[in-house]
Amino acid sequence: MSELSISELQARTGLPSSALRFYERKGLLGSTGRSGGKRMYAARAVEQVALIDLLKLGGFTLAEIAALVGPTGRTAPDWRAKALAKLGELDERARQVEQAQKALRHTLDCSQEHLDDCAVHHRILRAHADALATAAQSRSGGREGQTTM
């Protein structure tokens, strides 16, 4: 199997060598050693870096990626459960972004001179405030606003 120098890995992935060294320190990427004073990587490191980047785009933190995939690219036994949980988070985030886009589109298309005069805008805000309150209550187990003696 051929090896790549850090500069070759940099050229094949577009990441600066400082990022590659950082990934190595974080346990996300493993080098095979040194040759002529340069870090060397297995050819599969190109795909490993691509996987790290895709997982980052998917919302995984570097710590989550390290727990999900080892420095050689081998996945953890529970990778499916972790991926499914992250997919649920992404679906919720996509729903939130879609809601924000809908509200922004209305504000841009609104015929009112001032949003304060727009009934639809106020309905959107009240609905969002209700959703915030419901989410806060579900996080606190319905104890929101209650006092203890």
mmCIF file with all atom_site columns, C-alpha atoms in Angstrom:
data_model
loop_
_atom_site.group_PDB
_atom_site.id
_atom_site.type_symbol
_atom_site.label_atom_id
_atom_site.label_alt_id
_atom_site.label_comp_id
_atom_site.label_asym_id
_atom_site.label_entity_id
_atom_site.label_seq_id
_atom_site.pdbx_PDB_ins_code
_atom_site.Cartn_x
_atom_site.Cartn_y
_atom_site.Cartn_z
_atom_site.occupancy
_atom_site.B_iso_or_equiv
_atom_site.pdbx_formal_charge
_atom_site.auth_seq_id
_atom_site.auth_comp_id
_atom_site.auth_asym_id
_atom_site.auth_atom_id
_atom_site.pdbx_PDB_model_num
ATOM 1   C CA . MET A 1 1   ? 0.000   0.000  0.000  1.00 0.00 ? 1   MET A CA 1
ATOM 2   C CA . SER A 1 2   ? 1.367   3.383  -0.904 1.00 0.00 ? 2   SER A CA 1
ATOM 3   C CA . GLU A 1 3   ? 1.853   6.157  1.588  1.00 0.00 ? 3   GLU A CA 1
ATOM 4   C CA . LEU A 1 4   ? 1.302   9.872  1.306  1.00 0.00 ? 4   LEU A CA 1
ATOM 5   C CA . SER A 1 5   ? 3.317   12.650 2.850  1.00 0.00 ? 5   SER A CA 1
ATOM 6   C CA . ILE A 1 6   ? 1.401   15.264 4.775  1.00 0.00 ? 6   ILE A CA 1
ATOM 7   C CA . SER A 1 7   ? 1.786   17.671 1.836  1.00 0.00 ? 7   SER A CA 1
ATOM 8   C CA . GLU A 1 8   ? 0.372   15.044 -0.548 1.00 0.00 ? 8   GLU A CA 1
ATOM 9   C CA . LEU A 1 9   ? -2.552  14.406 1.811  1.00 0.00 ? 9   LEU A CA 1
ATOM 10  C CA . GLN A 1 10  ? -3.063  18.142 2.001  1.00 0.00 ? 10  GLN A CA 1
ATOM 11  C CA . ALA A 1 11  ? -3.160  18.380 -1.795 1.00 0.00 ? 11  ALA A CA 1
ATOM 12  C CA . ARG A 1 12  ? -5.599  15.462 -2.112 1.00 0.00 ? 12  ARG A CA 1
ATOM 13  C CA . THR A 1 13  ? -8.005  16.704 0.571  1.00 0.00 ? 13  THR A CA 1
ATOM 14  C CA . GLY A 1 14  ? -7.694  20.483 0.379  1.00 0.00 ? 14  GLY A CA 1
ATOM 15  C CA . LEU A 1 15  ? -7.108  20.724 4.121  1.00 0.00 ? 15  LEU A CA 1
ATOM 16  C CA . PRO A 1 16  ? -4.097  22.576 5.471  1.00 0.00 ? 16  PRO A CA 1
ATOM 17  C CA . SER A 1 17  ? -1.440  20.480 7.155  1.00 0.00 ? 17  SER A CA 1
ATOM 18  C CA . SER A 1 18  ? -2.259  22.190 10.463 1.00 0.00 ? 18  SER A CA 1
ATOM 19  C CA . ALA A 1 19  ? -5.790  20.742 10.281 1.00 0.00 ? 19  ALA A CA 1
ATOM 20  C CA . LEU A 1 20  ? -4.419  17.284 9.493  1.00 0.00 ? 20  LEU A CA 1
ATOM 21  C CA . ARG A 1 21  ? -2.063  17.455 12.472 1.00 0.00 ? 21  ARG A CA 1
ATOM 22  C CA . PHE A 1 22  ? -4.956  18.679 14.629 1.00 0.00 ? 22  PHE A CA 1
ATOM 23  C CA . TYR A 1 23  ? -7.090  15.696 13.532 1.00 0.00 ? 23  TYR A CA 1
ATOM 24  C CA . GLU A 1 24  ? -4.191  13.428 14.411 1.00 0.00 ? 24  GLU A CA 1
ATOM 25  C CA . ARG A 1 25  ? -3.891  14.950 17.901 1.00 0.00 ? 25  ARG A CA 1
ATOM 26  C CA . LYS A 1 26  ? -7.640  14.495 18.412 1.00 0.00 ? 26  LYS A CA 1
ATOM 27  C CA . GLY A 1 27  ? -7.421  10.801 17.486 1.00 0.00 ? 27  GLY A CA 1
ATOM 28  C CA . LEU A 1 28  ? -9.372  11.210 14.246 1.00 0.00 ? 28  LEU A CA 1
ATOM 29  C CA . LEU A 1 29  ? -6.539  10.430 11.860 1.00 0.00 ? 29  LEU A CA 1
ATOM 30  C CA . GLY A 1 30  ? -3.497  8.229  12.222 1.00 0.00 ? 30  GLY A CA 1
ATOM 31  C CA . SER A 1 31  ? -0.135  8.627  10.580 1.00 0.00 ? 31  SER A CA 1
ATOM 32  C CA . THR A 1 32  ? 2.000   5.625  9.713  1.00 0.00 ? 32  THR A CA 1
ATOM 33  C CA . GLY A 1 33  ? 5.172   7.289  10.919 1.00 0.00 ? 33  GLY A CA 1
ATOM 34  C CA . ARG A 1 34  ? 7.769   9.573  9.417  1.00 0.00 ? 34  ARG A CA 1
ATOM 35  C CA . SER A 1 35  ? 9.957   9.493  6.363  1.00 0.00 ? 35  SER A CA 1
ATOM 36  C CA . GLY A 1 36  ? 12.612  12.118 5.867  1.00 0.00 ? 36  GLY A CA 1
ATOM 37  C CA . GLY A 1 37  ? 11.186  14.020 8.821  1.00 0.00 ? 37  GLY A CA 1
ATOM 38  C CA . LYS A 1 38  ? 7.711   14.256 7.243  1.00 0.00 ? 38  LYS A CA 1
ATOM 39  C CA . ARG A 1 39  ? 4.552   12.671 8.591  1.00 0.00 ? 39  ARG A CA 1
ATOM 40  C CA . MET A 1 40  ? 3.342   9.847  6.397  1.00 0.00 ? 40  MET A CA 1
ATOM 41  C CA . TYR A 1 41  ? -0.205  8.562  5.984  1.00 0.00 ? 41  TYR A CA 1
ATOM 42  C CA . ALA A 1 42  ? -1.717  5.481  4.409  1.00 0.00 ? 42  ALA A CA 1
ATOM 43  C CA . ALA A 1 43  ? -3.489  6.130  1.111  1.00 0.00 ? 43  ALA A CA 1
ATOM 44  C CA . ARG A 1 44  ? -6.827  5.418  2.845  1.00 0.00 ? 44  ARG A CA 1
ATOM 45  C CA . ALA A 1 45  ? -6.296  8.607  4.892  1.00 0.00 ? 45  ALA A CA 1
ATOM 46  C CA . VAL A 1 46  ? -7.808  10.552 1.973  1.00 0.00 ? 46  VAL A CA 1
ATOM 47  C CA . GLU A 1 47  ? -11.123 8.785  2.541  1.00 0.00 ? 47  GLU A CA 1
ATOM 48  C CA . GLN A 1 48  ? -10.727 9.135  6.309  1.00 0.00 ? 48  GLN A CA 1
ATOM 49  C CA . VAL A 1 49  ? -10.419 12.912 5.975  1.00 0.00 ? 49  VAL A CA 1
ATOM 50  C CA . ALA A 1 50  ? -13.427 12.945 3.628  1.00 0.00 ? 50  ALA A CA 1
ATOM 51  C CA . LEU A 1 51  ? -15.423 10.953 6.207  1.00 0.00 ? 51  LEU A CA 1
ATOM 52  C CA . ILE A 1 52  ? -14.459 13.367 8.982  1.00 0.00 ? 52  ILE A CA 1
ATOM 53  C CA . ASP A 1 53  ? -15.562 16.293 6.825  1.00 0.00 ? 53  ASP A CA 1
ATOM 54  C CA . LEU A 1 54  ? -18.886 14.657 5.919  1.00 0.00 ? 54  LEU A CA 1
ATOM 55  C CA . LEU A 1 55  ? -19.589 13.905 9.564  1.00 0.00 ? 55  LEU A CA 1
ATOM 56  C CA . LYS A 1 56  ? -18.753 17.516 10.478 1.00 0.00 ? 56  LYS A CA 1
ATOM 57  C CA . LEU A 1 57  ? -21.168 18.703 7.775  1.00 0.00 ? 57  LEU A CA 1
ATOM 58  C CA . GLY A 1 58  ? -23.714 16.340 9.307  1.00 0.00 ? 58  GLY A CA 1
ATOM 59  C CA . GLY A 1 59  ? -23.462 18.168 12.602 1.00 0.00 ? 59  GLY A CA 1
ATOM 60  C CA . PHE A 1 60  ? -21.166 15.809 14.475 1.00 0.00 ? 60  PHE A CA 1
ATOM 61  C CA . THR A 1 61  ? -18.668 17.433 16.809 1.00 0.00 ? 61  THR A CA 1
ATOM 62  C CA . LEU A 1 62  ? -15.031 16.321 16.680 1.00 0.00 ? 62  LEU A CA 1
ATOM 63  C CA . ALA A 1 63  ? -15.535 14.485 19.988 1.00 0.00 ? 63  ALA A CA 1
ATOM 64  C CA . GLU A 1 64  ? -18.556 12.670 18.538 1.00 0.00 ? 64  GLU A CA 1
ATOM 65  C CA . ILE A 1 65  ? -16.570 11.793 15.422 1.00 0.00 ? 65  ILE A CA 1
ATOM 66  C CA . ALA A 1 66  ? -13.725 10.423 17.539 1.00 0.00 ? 66  ALA A CA 1
ATOM 67  C CA . ALA A 1 67  ? -16.213 8.218  19.411 1.00 0.00 ? 67  ALA A CA 1
ATOM 68  C CA . LEU A 1 68  ? -17.809 7.112  16.155 1.00 0.00 ? 68  LEU A CA 1
ATOM 69  C CA . VAL A 1 69  ? -14.743 6.372  14.046 1.00 0.00 ? 69  VAL A CA 1
ATOM 70  C CA . GLY A 1 70  ? -11.215 5.465  15.010 1.00 0.00 ? 70  GLY A CA 1
ATOM 71  C CA . PRO A 1 71  ? -8.057  6.956  13.479 1.00 0.00 ? 71  PRO A CA 1
ATOM 72  C CA . THR A 1 72  ? -7.991  4.174  10.861 1.00 0.00 ? 72  THR A CA 1
ATOM 73  C CA . GLY A 1 73  ? -11.588 4.719  9.778  1.00 0.00 ? 73  GLY A CA 1
ATOM 74  C CA . ARG A 1 74  ? -13.024 1.677  11.552 1.00 0.00 ? 74  ARG A CA 1
ATOM 75  C CA . THR A 1 75  ? -16.455 2.483  12.916 1.00 0.00 ? 75  THR A CA 1
ATOM 76  C CA . ALA A 1 76  ? -17.513 1.890  16.501 1.00 0.00 ? 76  ALA A CA 1
ATOM 77  C CA . PRO A 1 77  ? -19.921 -1.012 17.094 1.00 0.00 ? 77  PRO A CA 1
ATOM 78  C CA . ASP A 1 78  ? -22.768 1.396  17.932 1.00 0.00 ? 78  ASP A CA 1
ATOM 79  C CA . TRP A 1 79  ? -22.270 3.662  14.914 1.00 0.00 ? 79  TRP A CA 1
ATOM 80  C CA . ARG A 1 80  ? -25.793 3.013  13.578 1.00 0.00 ? 80  ARG A CA 1
ATOM 81  C CA . ALA A 1 81  ? -27.472 4.175  16.779 1.00 0.00 ? 81  ALA A CA 1
ATOM 82  C CA . LYS A 1 82  ? -25.303 7.297  16.880 1.00 0.00 ? 82  LYS A CA 1
ATOM 83  C CA . ALA A 1 83  ? -25.989 8.038  13.216 1.00 0.00 ? 83  ALA A CA 1
ATOM 84  C CA . LEU A 1 84  ? -29.728 7.556  13.729 1.00 0.00 ? 84  LEU A CA 1
ATOM 85  C CA . ALA A 1 85  ? -29.737 9.931  16.705 1.00 0.00 ? 85  ALA A CA 1
ATOM 86  C CA . LYS A 1 86  ? -27.817 12.558 14.708 1.00 0.00 ? 86  LYS A CA 1
ATOM 87  C CA . LEU A 1 87  ? -30.212 12.143 11.793 1.00 0.00 ? 87  LEU A CA 1
ATOM 88  C CA . GLY A 1 88  ? -33.094 12.936 14.150 1.00 0.00 ? 88  GLY A CA 1
ATOM 89  C CA . GLU A 1 89  ? -31.260 16.067 15.311 1.00 0.00 ? 89  GLU A CA 1
ATOM 90  C CA . LEU A 1 90  ? -30.669 17.113 11.699 1.00 0.00 ? 90  LEU A CA 1
ATOM 91  C CA . ASP A 1 91  ? -34.320 16.514 10.799 1.00 0.00 ? 91  ASP A CA 1
ATOM 92  C CA . GLU A 1 92  ? -35.383 18.755 13.691 1.00 0.00 ? 92  GLU A CA 1
ATOM 93  C CA . ARG A 1 93  ? -32.869 21.406 12.685 1.00 0.00 ? 93  ARG A CA 1
ATOM 94  C CA . ALA A 1 94  ? -34.106 21.265 9.075  1.00 0.00 ? 94  ALA A CA 1
ATOM 95  C CA . ARG A 1 95  ? -37.670 21.755 10.336 1.00 0.00 ? 95  ARG A CA 1
ATOM 96  C CA . GLN A 1 96  ? -36.529 24.800 12.333 1.00 0.00 ? 96  GLN A CA 1
ATOM 97  C CA . VAL A 1 97  ? -34.689 26.264 9.345  1.00 0.00 ? 97  VAL A CA 1
ATOM 98  C CA . GLU A 1 98  ? -37.747 25.718 7.139  1.00 0.00 ? 98  GLU A CA 1
ATOM 99  C CA . GLN A 1 99  ? -39.906 27.507 9.707  1.00 0.00 ? 99  GLN A CA 1
ATOM 100 C CA . ALA A 1 100 ? -37.478 30.444 9.836  1.00 0.00 ? 100 ALA A CA 1
ATOM 101 C CA . GLN A 1 101 ? -37.389 30.610 6.030  1.00 0.00 ? 101 GLN A CA 1
ATOM 102 C CA . LYS A 1 102 ? -41.174 30.681 5.882  1.00 0.00 ? 102 LYS A CA 1
ATOM 103 C CA . ALA A 1 103 ? -41.310 33.548 8.388  1.00 0.00 ? 103 ALA A CA 1
ATOM 104 C CA . LEU A 1 104 ? -38.602 35.497 6.562  1.00 0.00 ? 104 LEU A CA 1
ATOM 105 C CA . ARG A 1 105 ? -40.316 34.998 3.204  1.00 0.00 ? 105 ARG A CA 1
ATOM 106 C CA . HIS A 1 106 ? -43.507 36.416 4.657  1.00 0.00 ? 106 HIS A CA 1
ATOM 107 C CA . THR A 1 107 ? -41.698 39.447 6.047  1.00 0.00 ? 107 THR A CA 1
ATOM 108 C CA . LEU A 1 108 ? -40.204 40.134 2.627  1.00 0.00 ? 108 LEU A CA 1
ATOM 109 C CA . ASP A 1 109 ? -43.505 39.620 0.812  1.00 0.00 ? 109 ASP A CA 1
ATOM 110 C CA . CYS A 1 110 ? -45.665 41.455 3.354  1.00 0.00 ? 110 CYS A CA 1
ATOM 111 C CA . SER A 1 111 ? -47.661 44.338 1.921  1.00 0.00 ? 111 SER A CA 1
ATOM 112 C CA . GLN A 1 112 ? -47.617 46.259 5.212  1.00 0.00 ? 112 GLN A CA 1
ATOM 113 C CA . GLU A 1 113 ? -45.209 49.174 5.469  1.00 0.00 ? 113 GLU A CA 1
ATOM 114 C CA . HIS A 1 114 ? -44.259 48.083 9.008  1.00 0.00 ? 114 HIS A CA 1
ATOM 115 C CA . LEU A 1 115 ? -44.290 44.510 10.264 1.00 0.00 ? 115 LEU A CA 1
ATOM 116 C CA . ASP A 1 116 ? -45.886 45.743 13.485 1.00 0.00 ? 116 ASP A CA 1
ATOM 117 C CA . ASP A 1 117 ? -49.050 46.343 11.429 1.00 0.00 ? 117 ASP A CA 1
ATOM 118 C CA . CYS A 1 118 ? -49.120 42.823 9.953  1.00 0.00 ? 118 CYS A CA 1
ATOM 119 C CA . ALA A 1 119 ? -51.551 40.347 11.524 1.00 0.00 ? 119 ALA A CA 1
ATOM 120 C CA . VAL A 1 120 ? -49.838 37.366 9.879  1.00 0.00 ? 120 VAL A CA 1
ATOM 121 C CA . HIS A 1 121 ? -46.492 38.427 11.316 1.00 0.00 ? 121 HIS A CA 1
ATOM 122 C CA . HIS A 1 122 ? -48.019 38.589 14.801 1.00 0.00 ? 122 HIS A CA 1
ATOM 123 C CA . ARG A 1 123 ? -49.569 35.107 14.342 1.00 0.00 ? 123 ARG A CA 1
ATOM 124 C CA . ILE A 1 124 ? -46.164 33.732 13.342 1.00 0.00 ? 124 ILE A CA 1
ATOM 125 C CA . LEU A 1 125 ? -44.556 35.295 16.429 1.00 0.00 ? 125 LEU A CA 1
ATOM 126 C CA . ARG A 1 126 ? -47.280 34.031 18.796 1.00 0.00 ? 126 ARG A CA 1
ATOM 127 C CA . ALA A 1 127 ? -47.032 30.526 17.361 1.00 0.00 ? 127 ALA A CA 1
ATOM 128 C CA . HIS A 1 128 ? -43.271 30.564 17.778 1.00 0.00 ? 128 HIS A CA 1
ATOM 129 C CA . ALA A 1 129 ? -43.532 31.875 21.343 1.00 0.00 ? 129 ALA A CA 1
ATOM 130 C CA . ASP A 1 130 ? -45.973 29.037 22.129 1.00 0.00 ? 130 ASP A CA 1
ATOM 131 C CA . ALA A 1 131 ? -43.548 26.520 20.614 1.00 0.00 ? 131 ALA A CA 1
ATOM 132 C CA . LEU A 1 132 ? -40.700 27.936 22.734 1.00 0.00 ? 132 LEU A CA 1
ATOM 133 C CA . ALA A 1 133 ? -42.793 27.635 25.890 1.00 0.00 ? 133 ALA A CA 1
ATOM 134 C CA . THR A 1 134 ? -43.850 24.078 25.048 1.00 0.00 ? 134 THR A CA 1
ATOM 135 C CA . ALA A 1 135 ? -40.246 23.059 24.386 1.00 0.00 ? 135 ALA A CA 1
ATOM 136 C CA . ALA A 1 136 ? -39.105 24.625 27.669 1.00 0.00 ? 136 ALA A CA 1
ATOM 137 C CA . GLN A 1 137 ? -41.864 22.822 29.575 1.00 0.00 ? 137 GLN A CA 1
ATOM 138 C CA . SER A 1 138 ? -40.979 19.477 28.017 1.00 0.00 ? 138 SER A CA 1
ATOM 139 C CA . ARG A 1 139 ? -37.290 19.978 28.893 1.00 0.00 ? 139 ARG A CA 1
ATOM 140 C CA . SER A 1 140 ? -38.144 20.797 32.494 1.00 0.00 ? 140 SER A CA 1
ATOM 141 C CA . GLY A 1 141 ? -40.735 18.050 32.834 1.00 0.00 ? 141 GLY A CA 1
ATOM 142 C CA . GLY A 1 142 ? -43.630 20.507 32.964 1.00 0.00 ? 142 GLY A CA 1
ATOM 143 C CA . ARG A 1 143 ? -42.259 22.321 36.046 1.00 0.00 ? 143 ARG A CA 1
ATOM 144 C CA . GLU A 1 144 ? -41.815 25.617 34.187 1.00 0.00 ? 144 GLU A CA 1
ATOM 145 C CA . GLY A 1 145 ? -43.169 28.496 36.207 1.00 0.00 ? 145 GLY A CA 1
ATOM 146 C CA . GLN A 1 146 ? -43.695 26.370 39.328 1.00 0.00 ? 146 GLN A CA 1
ATOM 147 C CA . THR A 1 147 ? -42.050 27.302 42.579 1.00 0.00 ? 147 THR A CA 1
ATOM 148 C CA . THR A 1 148 ? -40.940 24.959 45.311 1.00 0.00 ? 148 THR A CA 1
ATOM 149 C CA . MET A 1 149 ? -41.281 25.661 48.984 1.00 0.00 ? 149 MET A CA 1
#
